[in-house]
GROMACS .gro file of C-alpha atoms in nm:
model
  484
    1UNK     CA    1  13.132   5.799   1.786
    2UNK     CA    2  12.939   5.672   1.472
    3UNK     CA    3  12.680   5.502   1.405
    4UNK     CA    4  12.592   5.190   1.200
    5UNK     CA    5  12.362   5.115   0.946
    6UNK     CA    6  12.002   5.167   1.023
    7UNK     CA    7  11.758   4.860   1.078
    8UNK     CA    8  11.445   4.873   0.921
    9UNK     CA    9  11.145   4.771   1.134
   10UNK     CA   10  10.992   4.605   0.843
   11UNK     CA   11  11.312   4.420   0.786
   12UNK     CA   12  11.157   4.098   0.869
   13UNK     CA   13  11.481   3.879   0.934
   14UNK     CA   14  11.564   3.646   1.136
   15UNK     CA   15  11.857   3.731   1.303
   16UNK     CA   16  11.982   4.132   1.327
   17UNK     CA   17  12.176   4.286   1.083
   18UNK     CA   18  12.387   4.633   0.984
   19UNK     CA   19  12.732   4.763   1.031
   20UNK     CA   20  12.862   4.803   1.331
   21UNK     CA   21  13.057   5.154   1.459
   22UNK     CA   22  13.396   5.143   1.532
   23UNK     CA   23  13.518   5.291   1.846
   24UNK     CA   24  13.655   5.705   1.797
   25UNK     CA   25  13.826   5.819   2.117
   26UNK     CA   26  13.674   6.183   2.264
   27UNK     CA   27  13.288   6.029   2.166
   28UNK     CA   28  13.219   6.104   2.475
   29UNK     CA   29  13.245   6.379   2.756
   30UNK     CA   30  13.332   6.472   3.087
   31UNK     CA   31  13.168   6.494   3.292
   32UNK     CA   32  12.203   6.653   5.260
   33UNK     CA   33  12.024   6.734   5.440
   34UNK     CA   34  11.631   6.713   5.400
   35UNK     CA   35  11.333   6.914   5.534
   36UNK     CA   36  11.171   6.893   5.886
   37UNK     CA   37  10.878   6.731   5.777
   38UNK     CA   38  10.974   6.490   5.489
   39UNK     CA   39  10.954   6.112   5.635
   40UNK     CA   40  11.324   5.922   5.659
   41UNK     CA   41  11.562   5.848   5.411
   42UNK     CA   42  11.565   5.488   5.275
   43UNK     CA   43  11.852   5.264   5.140
   44UNK     CA   44  11.905   5.422   4.792
   45UNK     CA   45  11.900   5.100   4.631
   46UNK     CA   46  11.556   5.014   4.736
   47UNK     CA   47  11.395   5.326   4.813
   48UNK     CA   48  11.537   5.472   4.461
   49UNK     CA   49  11.626   5.178   4.164
   50UNK     CA   50  11.276   5.027   4.250
   51UNK     CA   51  11.055   5.248   4.382
   52UNK     CA   52  11.117   5.581   4.245
   53UNK     CA   53  10.875   5.754   4.470
   54UNK     CA   54  10.986   6.055   4.700
   55UNK     CA   55  11.381   5.954   4.585
   56UNK     CA   56  11.483   5.764   4.861
   57UNK     CA   57  11.224   5.880   5.143
   58UNK     CA   58  10.976   5.687   5.294
   59UNK     CA   59  10.640   5.666   5.172
   60UNK     CA   60  10.372   5.908   5.270
   61UNK     CA   61  10.147   5.673   5.475
   62UNK     CA   62   9.817   5.607   5.404
   63UNK     CA   63  10.023   5.428   5.021
   64UNK     CA   64   9.778   5.258   4.707
   65UNK     CA   65   9.807   4.976   4.723
   66UNK     CA   66  10.028   4.750   4.504
   67UNK     CA   67   9.947   4.783   4.131
   68UNK     CA   68   9.968   4.491   3.845
   69UNK     CA   69  10.200   4.571   3.574
   70UNK     CA   70  10.615   4.619   3.484
   71UNK     CA   71  10.757   4.782   3.739
   72UNK     CA   72  10.751   5.136   3.546
   73UNK     CA   73  10.296   5.090   3.588
   74UNK     CA   74  10.315   5.049   3.922
   75UNK     CA   75  10.602   5.339   4.012
   76UNK     CA   76  10.396   5.518   3.817
   77UNK     CA   77  10.117   5.421   4.017
   78UNK     CA   78  10.247   5.420   4.371
   79UNK     CA   79  10.350   5.784   4.266
   80UNK     CA   80  10.073   5.956   4.207
   81UNK     CA   81   9.846   5.807   4.471
   82UNK     CA   82  10.067   5.883   4.699
   83UNK     CA   83   9.973   6.267   4.540
   84UNK     CA   84   9.694   6.478   4.741
   85UNK     CA   85   9.399   6.465   4.497
   86UNK     CA   86   9.405   6.899   4.561
   87UNK     CA   87   9.704   6.914   4.380
   88UNK     CA   88   9.649   6.641   4.118
   89UNK     CA   89   9.363   6.766   4.061
   90UNK     CA   90   9.410   7.145   4.023
   91UNK     CA   91   9.299   7.280   3.676
   92UNK     CA   92   9.504   7.603   3.748
   93UNK     CA   93   9.824   7.355   3.751
   94UNK     CA   94   9.693   7.143   3.485
   95UNK     CA   95   9.633   7.420   3.253
   96UNK     CA   96   9.993   7.571   3.361
   97UNK     CA   97  10.158   7.276   3.302
   98UNK     CA   98   9.987   7.161   2.956
   99UNK     CA   99  10.062   7.496   2.840
  100UNK     CA  100  10.433   7.584   2.894
  101UNK     CA  101  10.627   7.249   2.885
  102UNK     CA  102  10.605   6.956   2.695
  103UNK     CA  103  10.378   6.665   2.639
  104UNK     CA  104  10.616   6.396   2.589
  105UNK     CA  105  10.782   6.514   2.873
  106UNK     CA  106  10.758   6.370   3.219
  107UNK     CA  107  10.865   6.692   3.545
  108UNK     CA  108  10.713   6.556   3.787
  109UNK     CA  109  10.521   6.909   3.813
  110UNK     CA  110  10.244   6.772   4.079
  111UNK     CA  111  10.503   6.625   4.345
  112UNK     CA  112  10.709   6.905   4.331
  113UNK     CA  113  10.496   7.131   4.405
  114UNK     CA  114  10.369   6.880   4.685
  115UNK     CA  115  10.748   6.840   4.801
  116UNK     CA  116  10.820   7.182   4.823
  117UNK     CA  117  10.411   7.199   5.031
  118UNK     CA  118  10.558   6.953   5.258
  119UNK     CA  119  10.868   7.111   5.342
  120UNK     CA  120  10.750   7.448   5.339
  121UNK     CA  121  11.053   7.578   5.127
  122UNK     CA  122  11.136   7.932   5.057
  123UNK     CA  123  11.407   7.902   4.859
  124UNK     CA  124  11.427   7.652   4.551
  125UNK     CA  125  11.706   7.574   4.354
  126UNK     CA  126  11.657   7.404   4.000
  127UNK     CA  127  11.946   7.235   3.838
  128UNK     CA  128  11.942   7.048   3.495
  129UNK     CA  129  12.107   6.954   3.195
  130UNK     CA  130  12.209   7.168   2.947
  131UNK     CA  131  11.941   7.021   2.679
  132UNK     CA  132  11.633   7.051   3.002
  133UNK     CA  133  11.705   7.411   3.013
  134UNK     CA  134  11.467   7.607   2.752
  135UNK     CA  135  11.204   7.466   3.080
  136UNK     CA  136  11.375   7.610   3.315
  137UNK     CA  137  11.214   7.987   3.363
  138UNK     CA  138  10.909   7.768   3.304
  139UNK     CA  139  10.892   7.536   3.561
  140UNK     CA  140  11.028   7.816   3.799
  141UNK     CA  141  10.724   8.034   3.730
  142UNK     CA  142  10.526   7.698   3.811
  143UNK     CA  143  10.677   7.662   4.143
  144UNK     CA  144  10.612   8.031   4.265
  145UNK     CA  145  10.314   8.058   4.199
  146UNK     CA  146  10.210   7.647   4.298
  147UNK     CA  147  10.370   7.660   4.626
  148UNK     CA  148  10.316   7.927   4.855
  149UNK     CA  149  10.553   7.890   5.085
  150UNK     CA  150  10.853   7.955   4.741
  151UNK     CA  151  11.010   8.334   4.750
  152UNK     CA  152  11.195   8.277   4.549
  153UNK     CA  153  11.368   8.067   4.304
  154UNK     CA  154  11.722   7.956   4.181
  155UNK     CA  155  11.830   7.811   3.876
  156UNK     CA  156  12.196   7.708   3.883
  157UNK     CA  157  12.311   7.732   3.510
  158UNK     CA  158  12.643   7.574   3.534
  159UNK     CA  159  12.716   7.250   3.324
  160UNK     CA  160  12.562   6.915   3.435
  161UNK     CA  161  12.663   6.633   3.318
  162UNK     CA  162  12.495   6.390   3.522
  163UNK     CA  163  12.382   6.353   3.819
  164UNK     CA  164  12.739   6.319   4.030
  165UNK     CA  165  12.695   6.703   3.959
  166UNK     CA  166  12.480   6.754   4.141
  167UNK     CA  167  12.542   7.158   4.368
  168UNK     CA  168  12.380   7.087   4.661
  169UNK     CA  169  12.700   7.335   4.773
  170UNK     CA  170  12.671   7.582   4.590
  171UNK     CA  171  12.308   7.561   4.620
  172UNK     CA  172  12.378   7.621   5.024
  173UNK     CA  173  12.585   7.910   4.962
  174UNK     CA  174  12.355   8.049   4.766
  175UNK     CA  175  12.075   8.016   5.056
  176UNK     CA  176  11.894   7.723   4.827
  177UNK     CA  177  11.679   7.547   5.108
  178UNK     CA  178  11.534   7.218   4.840
  179UNK     CA  179  11.720   7.178   4.525
  180UNK     CA  180  11.539   6.992   4.213
  181UNK     CA  181  11.805   6.806   4.014
  182UNK     CA  182  11.634   6.764   3.642
  183UNK     CA  183  11.703   6.473   3.445
  184UNK     CA  184  11.930   6.201   3.695
  185UNK     CA  185  11.877   5.918   3.908
  186UNK     CA  186  11.949   5.963   4.249
  187UNK     CA  187  12.323   5.858   4.230
  188UNK     CA  188  12.452   6.073   4.541
  189UNK     CA  189  12.225   5.957   4.882
  190UNK     CA  190  12.003   6.227   4.929
  191UNK     CA  191  12.107   6.149   5.324
  192UNK     CA  192  12.401   6.303   5.138
  193UNK     CA  193  12.293   6.626   5.032
  194UNK     CA  194  12.324   6.933   5.210
  195UNK     CA  195  12.033   7.065   5.136
  196UNK     CA  196  11.651   6.868   5.104
  197UNK     CA  197  11.728   6.714   4.754
  198UNK     CA  198  11.472   6.602   4.490
  199UNK     CA  199  11.571   6.400   4.209
  200UNK     CA  200  11.273   6.377   3.856
  201UNK     CA  201  11.397   6.228   3.631
  202UNK     CA  202  11.192   6.357   3.317
  203UNK     CA  203  11.085   6.052   3.160
  204UNK     CA  204  10.986   6.078   2.768
  205UNK     CA  205  10.793   5.838   2.645
  206UNK     CA  206  10.836   5.628   2.377
  207UNK     CA  207  10.651   5.455   2.140
  208UNK     CA  208  10.615   5.129   2.256
  209UNK     CA  209  10.439   4.985   2.053
  210UNK     CA  210  10.658   5.065   1.731
  211UNK     CA  211  10.920   4.944   1.976
  212UNK     CA  212  10.803   4.583   2.046
  213UNK     CA  213  10.744   4.535   1.701
  214UNK     CA  214  11.117   4.696   1.581
  215UNK     CA  215  11.251   4.431   1.764
  216UNK     CA  216  10.920   4.164   1.618
  217UNK     CA  217  11.054   4.216   1.302
  218UNK     CA  218  11.474   4.247   1.340
  219UNK     CA  219  11.492   3.929   1.607
  220UNK     CA  220  11.350   3.564   1.619
  221UNK     CA  221  11.242   3.431   1.917
  222UNK     CA  222  11.514   3.212   1.921
  223UNK     CA  223  11.769   3.522   2.007
  224UNK     CA  224  11.803   3.572   2.419
  225UNK     CA  225  11.746   3.956   2.436
  226UNK     CA  226  11.860   4.211   2.741
  227UNK     CA  227  11.703   4.541   2.740
  228UNK     CA  228  11.866   4.809   2.899
  229UNK     CA  229  11.918   5.201   2.778
  230UNK     CA  230  11.885   5.570   3.008
  231UNK     CA  231  11.709   5.671   3.316
  232UNK     CA  232  11.462   5.873   3.043
  233UNK     CA  233  11.352   5.578   2.867
  234UNK     CA  234  11.328   5.349   3.194
  235UNK     CA  235  10.950   5.315   3.239
  236UNK     CA  236  10.930   5.217   2.805
  237UNK     CA  237  11.220   4.991   2.823
  238UNK     CA  238  10.939   4.788   3.148
  239UNK     CA  239  10.650   4.808   2.903
  240UNK     CA  240  10.815   4.692   2.606
  241UNK     CA  241  11.012   4.378   2.772
  242UNK     CA  242  10.693   4.351   2.961
  243UNK     CA  243  10.540   4.253   2.636
  244UNK     CA  244  10.793   4.078   2.500
  245UNK     CA  245  10.886   3.827   2.749
  246UNK     CA  246  10.675   3.584   2.703
  247UNK     CA  247  10.709   3.555   2.323
  248UNK     CA  248  11.118   3.582   2.347
  249UNK     CA  249  11.092   3.319   2.653
  250UNK     CA  250  10.981   3.084   2.420
  251UNK     CA  251  11.261   2.768   2.315
  252UNK     CA  252  11.546   2.947   2.458
  253UNK     CA  253  11.496   3.331   2.367
  254UNK     CA  254  11.437   3.517   2.662
  255UNK     CA  255  11.379   3.910   2.722
  256UNK     CA  256  11.578   4.027   2.994
  257UNK     CA  257  11.625   4.368   3.174
  258UNK     CA  258  11.934   4.393   3.368
  259UNK     CA  259  12.060   4.539   3.669
  260UNK     CA  260  12.323   4.677   3.867
  261UNK     CA  261  12.245   4.825   4.186
  262UNK     CA  262  12.228   5.086   4.344
  263UNK     CA  263  12.066   5.101   3.977
  264UNK     CA  264  11.752   5.105   3.833
  265UNK     CA  265  11.653   4.866   3.626
  266UNK     CA  266  11.818   4.918   3.329
  267UNK     CA  267  11.950   5.219   3.349
  268UNK     CA  268  12.270   5.254   3.234
  269UNK     CA  269  12.525   5.588   3.351
  270UNK     CA  270  12.858   5.664   3.135
  271UNK     CA  271  13.055   5.542   3.384
  272UNK     CA  272  12.831   5.235   3.533
  273UNK     CA  273  12.614   4.938   3.377
  274UNK     CA  274  12.471   4.584   3.430
  275UNK     CA  275  12.664   4.342   3.300
  276UNK     CA  276  12.405   4.119   3.168
  277UNK     CA  277  12.485   3.727   3.087
  278UNK     CA  278  12.445   3.490   2.783
  279UNK     CA  279  12.239   3.686   2.570
  280UNK     CA  280  12.286   3.680   2.164
  281UNK     CA  281  12.211   4.121   2.193
  282UNK     CA  282  12.147   4.409   2.318
  283UNK     CA  283  11.814   4.638   2.242
  284UNK     CA  284  11.973   4.958   2.443
  285UNK     CA  285  11.739   5.260   2.439
  286UNK     CA  286  11.912   5.659   2.386
  287UNK     CA  287  11.909   5.891   2.188
  288UNK     CA  288  12.281   5.906   2.162
  289UNK     CA  289  12.647   5.659   2.243
  290UNK     CA  290  12.771   5.801   2.535
  291UNK     CA  291  12.617   5.544   2.799
  292UNK     CA  292  12.558   5.328   2.506
  293UNK     CA  293  12.931   5.299   2.554
  294UNK     CA  294  12.982   5.215   2.883
  295UNK     CA  295  12.775   4.873   2.828
  296UNK     CA  296  12.995   4.752   2.518
  297UNK     CA  297  13.267   4.827   2.757
  298UNK     CA  298  13.122   4.629   2.974
  299UNK     CA  299  12.963   4.355   2.788
  300UNK     CA  300  13.191   4.271   2.509
  301UNK     CA  301  13.131   3.953   2.551
  302UNK     CA  302  12.749   4.003   2.369
  303UNK     CA  303  12.745   3.784   2.085
  304UNK     CA  304  12.512   3.964   1.747
  305UNK     CA  305  12.639   4.306   1.899
  306UNK     CA  306  12.453   4.667   2.086
  307UNK     CA  307  12.144   4.773   1.868
  308UNK     CA  308  12.060   5.095   1.968
  309UNK     CA  309  11.655   5.172   1.958
  310UNK     CA  310  11.601   5.555   1.935
  311UNK     CA  311  11.361   5.664   2.043
  312UNK     CA  312  11.276   6.010   1.891
  313UNK     CA  313  11.396   5.894   1.506
  314UNK     CA  314  11.247   5.518   1.616
  315UNK     CA  315  11.541   5.369   1.439
  316UNK     CA  316  11.709   5.076   1.516
  317UNK     CA  317  12.097   5.070   1.420
  318UNK     CA  318  12.359   4.780   1.503
  319UNK     CA  319  12.660   4.974   1.680
  320UNK     CA  320  13.034   4.846   1.705
  321UNK     CA  321  13.272   4.951   1.953
  322UNK     CA  322  13.698   4.850   1.902
  323UNK     CA  323  13.765   4.692   2.204
  324UNK     CA  324  14.099   4.642   2.121
  325UNK     CA  325  14.214   5.019   2.042
  326UNK     CA  326  14.089   5.100   2.313
  327UNK     CA  327  14.249   4.833   2.504
  328UNK     CA  328  14.567   4.905   2.433
  329UNK     CA  329  14.542   5.292   2.436
  330UNK     CA  330  14.433   5.270   2.739
  331UNK     CA  331  14.739   4.997   2.868
  332UNK     CA  332  15.000   5.238   2.715
  333UNK     CA  333  14.894   5.519   2.927
  334UNK     CA  334  14.942   5.283   3.215
  335UNK     CA  335  15.304   5.185   3.161
  336UNK     CA  336  15.356   5.535   3.091
  337UNK     CA  337  15.247   5.595   3.441
  338UNK     CA  338  15.436   5.378   3.602
  339UNK     CA  339  15.799   5.550   3.553
  340UNK     CA  340  15.640   5.938   3.636
  341UNK     CA  341  15.825   6.063   3.919
  342UNK     CA  342  15.535   6.308   4.040
  343UNK     CA  343  15.208   6.239   4.027
  344UNK     CA  344  14.948   6.444   4.030
  345UNK     CA  345  14.531   6.364   4.214
  346UNK     CA  346  14.284   6.582   4.107
  347UNK     CA  347  13.958   6.594   4.302
  348UNK     CA  348  13.672   6.729   4.048
  349UNK     CA  349  13.497   6.992   4.223
  350UNK     CA  350  13.216   7.022   3.974
  351UNK     CA  351  12.965   6.927   4.225
  352UNK     CA  352  13.004   6.594   4.341
  353UNK     CA  353  13.194   6.493   4.025
  354UNK     CA  354  13.514   6.357   4.318
  355UNK     CA  355  13.506   6.126   4.519
  356UNK     CA  356  13.725   6.154   4.860
  357UNK     CA  357  13.715   5.809   4.936
  358UNK     CA  358  13.846   5.702   4.551
  359UNK     CA  359  14.137   5.952   4.628
  360UNK     CA  360  14.255   5.823   4.979
  361UNK     CA  361  14.269   5.492   4.793
  362UNK     CA  362  14.481   5.628   4.535
  363UNK     CA  363  14.706   5.813   4.762
  364UNK     CA  364  14.710   5.524   5.010
  365UNK     CA  365  14.870   5.396   4.663
  366UNK     CA  366  15.124   5.648   4.573
  367UNK     CA  367  15.251   5.617   4.970
  368UNK     CA  368  15.304   5.306   4.988
  369UNK     CA  369  15.501   5.274   4.687
  370UNK     CA  370  15.725   5.630   4.810
  371UNK     CA  371  15.562   5.837   4.479
  372UNK     CA  372  15.586   6.169   4.508
  373UNK     CA  373  15.194   6.288   4.484
  374UNK     CA  374  15.037   6.599   4.512
  375UNK     CA  375  14.657   6.701   4.508
  376UNK     CA  376  14.483   6.939   4.294
  377UNK     CA  377  14.075   7.019   4.301
  378UNK     CA  378  13.928   7.125   3.942
  379UNK     CA  379  13.643   7.223   3.775
  380UNK     CA  380  13.744   7.176   3.510
  381UNK     CA  381  13.979   6.929   3.350
  382UNK     CA  382  14.144   7.069   3.052
  383UNK     CA  383  14.470   6.988   2.901
  384UNK     CA  384  14.559   7.336   2.897
  385UNK     CA  385  14.542   7.429   3.276
  386UNK     CA  386  14.767   7.025   3.361
  387UNK     CA  387  15.013   7.132   3.079
  388UNK     CA  388  15.061   7.475   3.345
  389UNK     CA  389  15.189   7.188   3.594
  390UNK     CA  390  15.531   7.127   3.425
  391UNK     CA  391  15.689   6.901   3.680
  392UNK     CA  392  15.380   6.631   3.673
  393UNK     CA  393  15.493   6.326   3.475
  394UNK     CA  394  15.136   6.185   3.499
  395UNK     CA  395  14.759   6.215   3.660
  396UNK     CA  396  14.478   6.017   3.799
  397UNK     CA  397  14.180   6.234   3.770
  398UNK     CA  398  13.897   6.104   4.043
  399UNK     CA  399  13.581   6.242   3.856
  400UNK     CA  400  13.420   6.082   3.560
  401UNK     CA  401  13.617   5.796   3.374
  402UNK     CA  402  13.530   5.847   3.069
  403UNK     CA  403  13.742   6.140   3.041
  404UNK     CA  404  14.007   5.950   3.043
  405UNK     CA  405  13.879   5.694   2.747
  406UNK     CA  406  13.746   5.929   2.571
  407UNK     CA  407  13.941   6.221   2.569
  408UNK     CA  408  14.289   6.043   2.697
  409UNK     CA  409  14.530   6.119   2.416
  410UNK     CA  410  14.457   6.516   2.389
  411UNK     CA  411  14.672   6.530   2.751
  412UNK     CA  412  15.060   6.578   2.731
  413UNK     CA  413  15.103   6.320   3.063
  414UNK     CA  414  14.923   6.045   3.090
  415UNK     CA  415  14.624   6.058   3.229
  416UNK     CA  416  14.446   5.763   3.468
  417UNK     CA  417  14.136   5.653   3.590
  418UNK     CA  418  14.149   5.528   3.981
  419UNK     CA  419  14.075   5.166   3.825
  420UNK     CA  420  14.437   5.233   3.624
  421UNK     CA  421  14.569   5.386   3.897
  422UNK     CA  422  14.482   5.040   4.080
  423UNK     CA  423  14.676   4.873   3.813
  424UNK     CA  424  15.008   5.113   3.802
  425UNK     CA  425  15.061   5.143   4.123
  426UNK     CA  426  14.866   4.888   4.313
  427UNK     CA  427  14.881   4.535   4.311
  428UNK     CA  428  14.540   4.473   4.096
  429UNK     CA  429  14.661   4.315   3.707
  430UNK     CA  430  14.451   4.493   3.380
  431UNK     CA  431  14.126   4.271   3.315
  432UNK     CA  432  14.036   4.182   2.973
  433UNK     CA  433  13.690   4.339   3.104
  434UNK     CA  434  13.733   4.755   3.123
  435UNK     CA  435  13.475   4.728   3.460
  436UNK     CA  436  13.252   5.035   3.456
  437UNK     CA  437  13.101   4.993   3.829
  438UNK     CA  438  13.176   5.305   3.909
  439UNK     CA  439  12.867   5.372   4.068
  440UNK     CA  440  12.823   5.001   4.133
  441UNK     CA  441  12.756   4.920   4.520
  442UNK     CA  442  12.955   4.596   4.398
  443UNK     CA  443  13.280   4.800   4.264
  444UNK     CA  444  13.589   4.729   4.293
  445UNK     CA  445  13.824   4.985   4.535
  446UNK     CA  446  13.826   5.197   4.259
  447UNK     CA  447  13.456   5.274   4.290
  448UNK     CA  448  13.227   5.509   4.447
  449UNK     CA  449  13.109   5.264   4.694
  450UNK     CA  450  13.456   5.006   4.689
  451UNK     CA  451  13.648   5.276   4.783
  452UNK     CA  452  13.781   5.284   5.181
  453UNK     CA  453  13.426   5.389   5.408
  454UNK     CA  454  13.232   5.379   5.111
  455UNK     CA  455  13.051   5.655   4.890
  456UNK     CA  456  13.249   5.966   4.897
  457UNK     CA  457  13.347   5.862   5.296
  458UNK     CA  458  13.692   6.027   5.394
  459UNK     CA  459  13.907   5.957   5.739
  460UNK     CA  460  14.120   6.214   5.647
  461UNK     CA  461  14.046   6.616   5.821
  462UNK     CA  462  14.102   6.767   5.483
  463UNK     CA  463  13.811   6.608   5.294
  464UNK     CA  464  13.647   6.606   5.672
  465UNK     CA  465  13.343   6.836   5.523
  466UNK     CA  466  13.259   6.588   5.312
  467UNK     CA  467  13.186   6.363   5.524
  468UNK     CA  468  12.855   6.129   5.578
  469UNK     CA  469  12.723   6.413   5.833
  470UNK     CA  470  12.650   6.178   6.094
  471UNK     CA  471  12.979   5.988   6.058
  472UNK     CA  472  12.948   5.662   5.978
  473UNK     CA  473  12.923   5.418   5.640
  474UNK     CA  474  12.628   5.423   5.442
  475UNK     CA  475  12.507   5.048   5.454
  476UNK     CA  476  12.252   4.947   5.127
  477UNK     CA  477  11.998   4.632   5.088
  478UNK     CA  478  11.992   4.430   4.831
  479UNK     CA  479  11.584   4.361   4.883
  480UNK     CA  480  11.399   4.508   4.602
  481UNK     CA  481  11.066   4.688   4.638
  482UNK     CA  482  10.882   4.789   4.366
  483UNK     CA  483  10.616   4.948   4.632
  484UNK     CA  484  10.554   5.137   4.871
   0.00000   0.00000   0.00000
């Protein structure tokens, strides 16, 4: 999608200004096990969304006392307190990090080395999106050098759009006994992966002072603001909100960081976004539009709109989204699919993109209606591949909802999301606000946690190997634990 005009940081305006961008079709992209010495797994919403310690693993005994400051400060301090001093203060390790890795990116090397040593891992797999692969070999060298038990490292080079693409299944097939997934949060819980897994968010430094001053210069204290962004900038968002909250809480204003669990505070995915309350504007911290568009789709009611702060370019731009155009396109696809004589169901096999539980929910809808259907497993859902199935008149893809929203018109037959399938073949009416709740623990029956038997759950035999190893649905707590 295109971006609007930049809002200068020094423009002391009472309210936001700038031109809105427009919705452009095709602006986005598609996208267990534990080692014997690891601590017991914690509910994802508690152990990962806030504590950010071992990411879904309990803190080691002797954790430090709570530290004052915003959640980002407290989480970082709690993390460091658990890592032994001989790792944190290792001069050779610190020199290697300073020499080989950018100071602006936190690859959490100390925590990674600590976890690998605790597990005694011998074969470590590294998976990361394309933008981080430049440092993959450096990370592999550091791990082999400072984790004595490691005999080999494997870099998984397949495309990685998000944490849903975590490829623990391929890692296990390669003999990996410890997988490090970089650049995304823990949306596939570590008690669901087939090998011991560590998520490293790779936080990127944010000039918090510039962000705060930019907000102050462009919004009056009477404005109600919300701050959101992608996981790489979560600490910067937390720090900025902490600095702005008193100023913007004067009168009727407020600076809030919304949350949709099990994601962290302010965190947004391309398919899952927090629902903000009665606010005038949203400040979204990111370096692109993909995650931002999810928030705009979920929150069309924001009065003054969305403003994207790019921490790299140090710019603030007003962003727009043509909601009417998107809804018109999706409604037409749903109506066309309703008359299909044969429906194809696609289970995405790119990492863990596909949820067998979501797929079976759609399958039940079609069976109740007596609609003939087939199931196809694909890692890449291309128009050319689907065009080969000439008898299929409509498709439902259980992989990435944004594939249908952003690229749906490129396909010869309607390509529905699970939500749209529930509208087309079930009892759900089309919503005025398109739900971006695919990984929300309060999502609809088309979502990972709303589907029958929970996240990825399957009662059918054909996908029984993807079920939770203990055969029971996963429960997620609503309580918040900032520091353990």
